[in-house]
mmCIF file with all atom_site columns, C-alpha atoms in Angstrom:
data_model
loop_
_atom_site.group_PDB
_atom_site.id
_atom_site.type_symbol
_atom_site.label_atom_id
_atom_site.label_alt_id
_atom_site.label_comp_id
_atom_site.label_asym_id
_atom_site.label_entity_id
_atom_site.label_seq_id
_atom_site.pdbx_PDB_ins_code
_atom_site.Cartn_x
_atom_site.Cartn_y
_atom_site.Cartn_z
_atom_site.occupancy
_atom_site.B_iso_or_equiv
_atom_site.pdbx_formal_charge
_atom_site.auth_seq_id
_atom_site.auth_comp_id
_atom_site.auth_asym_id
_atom_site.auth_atom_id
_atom_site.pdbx_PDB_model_num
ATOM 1   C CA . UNK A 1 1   ? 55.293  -100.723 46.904 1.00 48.00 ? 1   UNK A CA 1
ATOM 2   C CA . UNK A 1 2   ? 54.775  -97.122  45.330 1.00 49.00 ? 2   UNK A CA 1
ATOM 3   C CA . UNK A 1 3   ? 52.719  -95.157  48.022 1.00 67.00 ? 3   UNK A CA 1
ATOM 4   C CA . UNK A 1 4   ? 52.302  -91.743  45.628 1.00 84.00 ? 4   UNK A CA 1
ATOM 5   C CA . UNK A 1 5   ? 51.426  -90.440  42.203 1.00 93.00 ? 5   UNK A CA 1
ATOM 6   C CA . UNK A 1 6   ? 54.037  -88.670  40.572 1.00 94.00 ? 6   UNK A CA 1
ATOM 7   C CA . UNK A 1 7   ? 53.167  -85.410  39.457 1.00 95.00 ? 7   UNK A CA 1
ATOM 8   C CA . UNK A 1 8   ? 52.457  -86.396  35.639 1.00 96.00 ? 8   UNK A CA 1
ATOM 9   C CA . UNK A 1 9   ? 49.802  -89.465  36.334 1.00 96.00 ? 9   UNK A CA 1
ATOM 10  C CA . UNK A 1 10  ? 48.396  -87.182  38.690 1.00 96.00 ? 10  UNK A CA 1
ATOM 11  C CA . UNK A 1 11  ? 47.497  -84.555  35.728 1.00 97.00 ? 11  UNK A CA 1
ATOM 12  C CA . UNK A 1 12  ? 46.664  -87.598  33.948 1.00 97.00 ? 12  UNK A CA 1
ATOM 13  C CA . UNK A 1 13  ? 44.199  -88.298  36.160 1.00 97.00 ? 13  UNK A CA 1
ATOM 14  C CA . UNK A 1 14  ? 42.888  -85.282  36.929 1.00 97.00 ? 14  UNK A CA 1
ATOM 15  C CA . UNK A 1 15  ? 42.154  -84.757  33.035 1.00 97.00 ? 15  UNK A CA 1
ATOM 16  C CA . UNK A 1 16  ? 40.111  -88.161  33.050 1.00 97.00 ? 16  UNK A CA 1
ATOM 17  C CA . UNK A 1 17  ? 37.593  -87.249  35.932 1.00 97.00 ? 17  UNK A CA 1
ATOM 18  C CA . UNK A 1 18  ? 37.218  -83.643  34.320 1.00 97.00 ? 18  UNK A CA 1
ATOM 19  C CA . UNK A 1 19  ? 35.830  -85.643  31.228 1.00 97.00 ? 19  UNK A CA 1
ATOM 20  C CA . UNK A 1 20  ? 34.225  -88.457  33.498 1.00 95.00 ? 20  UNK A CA 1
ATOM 21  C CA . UNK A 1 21  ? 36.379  -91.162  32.020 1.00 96.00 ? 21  UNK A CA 1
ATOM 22  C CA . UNK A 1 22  ? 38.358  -91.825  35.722 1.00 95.00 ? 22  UNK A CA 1
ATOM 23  C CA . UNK A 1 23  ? 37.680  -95.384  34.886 1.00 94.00 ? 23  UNK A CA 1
ATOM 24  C CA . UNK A 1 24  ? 40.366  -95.615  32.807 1.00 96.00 ? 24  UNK A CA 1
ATOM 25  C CA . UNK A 1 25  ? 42.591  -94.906  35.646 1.00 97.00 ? 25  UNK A CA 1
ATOM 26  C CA . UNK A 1 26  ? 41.971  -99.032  37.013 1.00 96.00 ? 26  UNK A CA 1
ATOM 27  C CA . UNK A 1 27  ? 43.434  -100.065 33.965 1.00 96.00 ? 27  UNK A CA 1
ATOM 28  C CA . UNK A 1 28  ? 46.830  -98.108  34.763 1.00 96.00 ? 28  UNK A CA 1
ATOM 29  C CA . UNK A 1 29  ? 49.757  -100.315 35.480 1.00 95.00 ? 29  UNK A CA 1
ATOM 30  C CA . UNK A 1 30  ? 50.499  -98.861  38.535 1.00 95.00 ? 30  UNK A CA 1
ATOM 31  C CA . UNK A 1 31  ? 47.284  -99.633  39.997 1.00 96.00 ? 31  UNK A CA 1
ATOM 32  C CA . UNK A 1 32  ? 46.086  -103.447 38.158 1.00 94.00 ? 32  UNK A CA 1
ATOM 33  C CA . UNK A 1 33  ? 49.425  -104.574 37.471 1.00 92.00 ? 33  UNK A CA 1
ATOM 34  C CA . UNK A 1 34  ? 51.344  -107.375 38.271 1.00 93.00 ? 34  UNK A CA 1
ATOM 35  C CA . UNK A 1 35  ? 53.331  -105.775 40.982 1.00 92.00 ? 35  UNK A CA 1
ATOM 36  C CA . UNK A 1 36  ? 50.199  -102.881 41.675 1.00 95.00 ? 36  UNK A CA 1
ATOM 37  C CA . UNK A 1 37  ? 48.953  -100.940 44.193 1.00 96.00 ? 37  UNK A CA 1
ATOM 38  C CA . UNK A 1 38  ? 45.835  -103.326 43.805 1.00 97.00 ? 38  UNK A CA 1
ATOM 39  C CA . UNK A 1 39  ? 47.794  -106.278 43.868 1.00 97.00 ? 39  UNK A CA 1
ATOM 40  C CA . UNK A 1 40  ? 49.658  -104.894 47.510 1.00 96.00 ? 40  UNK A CA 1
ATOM 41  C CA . UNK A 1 41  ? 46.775  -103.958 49.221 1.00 97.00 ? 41  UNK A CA 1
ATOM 42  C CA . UNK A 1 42  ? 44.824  -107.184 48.706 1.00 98.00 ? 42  UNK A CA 1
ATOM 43  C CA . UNK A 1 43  ? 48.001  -109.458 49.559 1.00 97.00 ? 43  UNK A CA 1
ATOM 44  C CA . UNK A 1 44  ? 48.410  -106.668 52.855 1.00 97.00 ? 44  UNK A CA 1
ATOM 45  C CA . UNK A 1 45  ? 44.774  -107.655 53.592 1.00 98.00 ? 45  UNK A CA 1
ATOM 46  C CA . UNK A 1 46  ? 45.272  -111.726 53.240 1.00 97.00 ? 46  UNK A CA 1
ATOM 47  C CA . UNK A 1 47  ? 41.810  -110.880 50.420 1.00 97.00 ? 47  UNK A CA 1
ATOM 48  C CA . UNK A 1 48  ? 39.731  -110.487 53.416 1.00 98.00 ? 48  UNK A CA 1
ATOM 49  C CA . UNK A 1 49  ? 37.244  -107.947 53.743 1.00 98.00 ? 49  UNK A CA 1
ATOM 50  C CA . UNK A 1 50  ? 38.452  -105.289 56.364 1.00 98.00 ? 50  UNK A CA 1
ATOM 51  C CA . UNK A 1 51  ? 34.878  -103.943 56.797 1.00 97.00 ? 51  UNK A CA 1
ATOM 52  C CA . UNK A 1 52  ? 32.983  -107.480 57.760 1.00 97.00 ? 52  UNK A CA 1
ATOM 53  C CA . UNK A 1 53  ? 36.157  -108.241 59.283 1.00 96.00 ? 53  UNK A CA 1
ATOM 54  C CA . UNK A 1 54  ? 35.876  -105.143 62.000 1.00 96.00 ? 54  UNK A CA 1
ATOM 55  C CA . UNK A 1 55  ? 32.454  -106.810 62.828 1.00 96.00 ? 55  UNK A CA 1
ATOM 56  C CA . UNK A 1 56  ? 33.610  -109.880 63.450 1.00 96.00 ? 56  UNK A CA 1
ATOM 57  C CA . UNK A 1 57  ? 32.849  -111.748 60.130 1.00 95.00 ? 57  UNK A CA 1
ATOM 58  C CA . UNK A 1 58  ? 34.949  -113.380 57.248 1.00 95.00 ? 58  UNK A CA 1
ATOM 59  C CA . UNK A 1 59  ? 34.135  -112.776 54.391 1.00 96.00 ? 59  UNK A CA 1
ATOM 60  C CA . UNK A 1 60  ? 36.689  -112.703 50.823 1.00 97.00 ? 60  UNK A CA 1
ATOM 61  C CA . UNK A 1 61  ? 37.670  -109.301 49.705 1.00 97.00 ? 61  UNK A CA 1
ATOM 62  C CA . UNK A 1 62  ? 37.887  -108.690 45.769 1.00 96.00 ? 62  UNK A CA 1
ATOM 63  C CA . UNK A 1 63  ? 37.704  -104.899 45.551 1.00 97.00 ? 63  UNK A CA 1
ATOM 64  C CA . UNK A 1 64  ? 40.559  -102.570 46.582 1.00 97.00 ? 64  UNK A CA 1
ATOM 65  C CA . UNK A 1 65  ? 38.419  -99.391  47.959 1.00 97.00 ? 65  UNK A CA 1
ATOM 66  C CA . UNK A 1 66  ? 39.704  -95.918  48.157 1.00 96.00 ? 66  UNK A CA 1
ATOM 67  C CA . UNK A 1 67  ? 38.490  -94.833  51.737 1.00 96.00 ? 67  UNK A CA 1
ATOM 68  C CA . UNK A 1 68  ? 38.241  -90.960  50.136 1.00 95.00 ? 68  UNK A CA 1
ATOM 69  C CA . UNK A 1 69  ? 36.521  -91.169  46.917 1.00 93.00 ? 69  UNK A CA 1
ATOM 70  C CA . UNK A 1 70  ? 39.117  -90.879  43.729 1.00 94.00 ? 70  UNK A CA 1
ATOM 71  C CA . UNK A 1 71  ? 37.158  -87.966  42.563 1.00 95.00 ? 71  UNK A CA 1
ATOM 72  C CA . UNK A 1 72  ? 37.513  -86.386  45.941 1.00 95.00 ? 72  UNK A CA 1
ATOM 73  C CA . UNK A 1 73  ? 41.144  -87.024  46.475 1.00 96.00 ? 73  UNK A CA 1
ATOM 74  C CA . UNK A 1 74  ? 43.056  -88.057  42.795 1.00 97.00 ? 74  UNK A CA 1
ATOM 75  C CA . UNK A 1 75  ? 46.486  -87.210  44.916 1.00 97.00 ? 75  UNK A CA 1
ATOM 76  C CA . UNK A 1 76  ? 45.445  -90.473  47.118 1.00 97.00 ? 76  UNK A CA 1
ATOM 77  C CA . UNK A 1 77  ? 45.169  -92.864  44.341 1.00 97.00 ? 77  UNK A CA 1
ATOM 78  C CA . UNK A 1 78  ? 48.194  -94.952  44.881 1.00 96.00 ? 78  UNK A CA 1
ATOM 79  C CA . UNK A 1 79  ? 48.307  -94.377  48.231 1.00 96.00 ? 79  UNK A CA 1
ATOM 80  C CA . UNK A 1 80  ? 48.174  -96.917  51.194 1.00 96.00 ? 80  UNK A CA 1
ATOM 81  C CA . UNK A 1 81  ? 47.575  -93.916  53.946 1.00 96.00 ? 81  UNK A CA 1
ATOM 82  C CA . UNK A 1 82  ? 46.374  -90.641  53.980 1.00 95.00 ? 82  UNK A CA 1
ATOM 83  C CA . UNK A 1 83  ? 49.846  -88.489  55.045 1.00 94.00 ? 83  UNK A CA 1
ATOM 84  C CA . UNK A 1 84  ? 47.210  -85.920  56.417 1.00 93.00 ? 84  UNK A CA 1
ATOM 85  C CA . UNK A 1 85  ? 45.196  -88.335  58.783 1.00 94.00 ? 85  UNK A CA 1
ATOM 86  C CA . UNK A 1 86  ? 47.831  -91.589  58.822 1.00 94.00 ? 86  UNK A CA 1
ATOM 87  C CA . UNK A 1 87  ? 44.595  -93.493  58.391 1.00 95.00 ? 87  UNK A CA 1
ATOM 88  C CA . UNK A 1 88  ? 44.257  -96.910  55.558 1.00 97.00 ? 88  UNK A CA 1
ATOM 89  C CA . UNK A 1 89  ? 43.115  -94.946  52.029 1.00 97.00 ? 89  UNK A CA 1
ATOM 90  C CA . UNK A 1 90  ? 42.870  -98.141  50.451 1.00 97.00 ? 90  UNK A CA 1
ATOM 91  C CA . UNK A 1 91  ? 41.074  -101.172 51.831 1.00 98.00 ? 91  UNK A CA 1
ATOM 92  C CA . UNK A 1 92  ? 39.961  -104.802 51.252 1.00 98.00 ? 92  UNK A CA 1
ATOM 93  C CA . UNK A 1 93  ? 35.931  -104.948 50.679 1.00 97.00 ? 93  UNK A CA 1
ATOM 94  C CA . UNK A 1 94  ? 33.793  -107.796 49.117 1.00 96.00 ? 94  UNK A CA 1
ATOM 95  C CA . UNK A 1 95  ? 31.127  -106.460 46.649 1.00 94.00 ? 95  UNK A CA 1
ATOM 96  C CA . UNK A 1 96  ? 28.634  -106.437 49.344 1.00 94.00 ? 96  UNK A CA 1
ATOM 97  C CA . UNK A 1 97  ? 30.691  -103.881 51.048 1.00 95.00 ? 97  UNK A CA 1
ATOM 98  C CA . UNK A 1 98  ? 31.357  -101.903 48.069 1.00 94.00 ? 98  UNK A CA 1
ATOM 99  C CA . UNK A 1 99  ? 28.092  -101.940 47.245 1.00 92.00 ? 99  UNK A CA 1
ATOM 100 C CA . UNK A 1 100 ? 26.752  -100.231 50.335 1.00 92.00 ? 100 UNK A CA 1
ATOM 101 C CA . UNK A 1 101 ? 29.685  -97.458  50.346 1.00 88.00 ? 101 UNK A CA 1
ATOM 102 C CA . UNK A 1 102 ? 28.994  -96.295  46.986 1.00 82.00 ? 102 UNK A CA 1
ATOM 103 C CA . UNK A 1 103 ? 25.040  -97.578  46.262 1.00 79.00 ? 103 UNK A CA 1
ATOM 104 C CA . UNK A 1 104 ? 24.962  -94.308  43.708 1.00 74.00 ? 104 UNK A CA 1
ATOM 105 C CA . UNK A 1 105 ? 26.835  -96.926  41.517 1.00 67.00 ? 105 UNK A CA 1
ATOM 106 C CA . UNK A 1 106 ? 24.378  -100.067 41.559 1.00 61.00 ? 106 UNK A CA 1
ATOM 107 C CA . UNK A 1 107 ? 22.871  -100.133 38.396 1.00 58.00 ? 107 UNK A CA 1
ATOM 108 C CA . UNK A 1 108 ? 19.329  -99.200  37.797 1.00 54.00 ? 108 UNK A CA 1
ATOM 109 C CA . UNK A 1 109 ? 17.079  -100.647 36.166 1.00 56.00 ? 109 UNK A CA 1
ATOM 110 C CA . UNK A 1 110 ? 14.009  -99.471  34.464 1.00 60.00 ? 110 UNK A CA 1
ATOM 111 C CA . UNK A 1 111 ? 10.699  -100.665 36.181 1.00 62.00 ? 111 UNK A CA 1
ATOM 112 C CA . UNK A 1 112 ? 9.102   -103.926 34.191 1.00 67.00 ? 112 UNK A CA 1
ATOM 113 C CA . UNK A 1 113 ? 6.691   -103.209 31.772 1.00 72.00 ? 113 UNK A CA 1
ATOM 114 C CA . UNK A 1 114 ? 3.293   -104.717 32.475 1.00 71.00 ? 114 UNK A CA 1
ATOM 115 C CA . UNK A 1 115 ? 2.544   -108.011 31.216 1.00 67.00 ? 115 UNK A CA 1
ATOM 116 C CA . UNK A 1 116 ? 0.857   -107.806 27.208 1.00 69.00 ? 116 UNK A CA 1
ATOM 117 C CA . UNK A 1 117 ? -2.199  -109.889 28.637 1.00 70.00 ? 117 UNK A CA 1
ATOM 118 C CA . UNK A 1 118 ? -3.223  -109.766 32.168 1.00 68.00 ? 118 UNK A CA 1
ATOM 119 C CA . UNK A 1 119 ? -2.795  -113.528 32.944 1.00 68.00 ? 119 UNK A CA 1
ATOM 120 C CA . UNK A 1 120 ? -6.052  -114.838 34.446 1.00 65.00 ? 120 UNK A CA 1
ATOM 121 C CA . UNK A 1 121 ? -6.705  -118.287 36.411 1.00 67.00 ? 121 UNK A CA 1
ATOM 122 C CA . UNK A 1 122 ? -10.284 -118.815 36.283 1.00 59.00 ? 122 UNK A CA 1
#
């Protein structure tokens, strides 16, 4: 399992979130490949989301999340533990859990128009 980004991905990288394309970077090999960073964590965390698993829930894990944001911390991208802390980097979540650590990416939508015709049931 690599645990770092060598020096050239990690200009790589750094050069996609300075144009706002970092979503490129979960199409790299090293992270959605076969053999993956991705791929590791969830087999690491049996696909079982380590957030509703600390409250005592089950619940299937789909996402790999980096515990410091990738814009943050691009040096952490491939890697299991932060050397600074020793803490997980990368974790297990289902959407539900992903959804609530980063709710700035839900999508919004626009508020619905009102109806043409007010509908009426006289």
């Amino acid at each position: 399992m690599q645990d770092r980004i060598s020096p050239s991905r990690l200009e790589q990288l750094r050069a996609l979130i300075s144009t706002g394309n970092e979503d490129l970077f979960y199409h790299w090999g090293e992270w959605n490949g076969k053999h993956g960073m991705r791929q590791e964590v969830l087999k690491l965390d049996r696909r079982e989301c380590q957030l509703c698993k600390a409250r005592g829930r089950f619940r299937r894990g789909t996402i790999v999340h980096h515990v410091k944001h990738l814009r943050d911390r691009p040096d952490l991208a491939l890697s299991l533990y932060d050397p600074d802390t020793g803490e997980r980097q990368l974790i297990t979540v289902c959407k539900a859990c992903h959804e609530a650590e980063h709710p700035e990416s839900l999508r919004q939508t626009a508020a619905p128009k009102p109806p043409l015709t007010p509908e009426r049931w006289d």
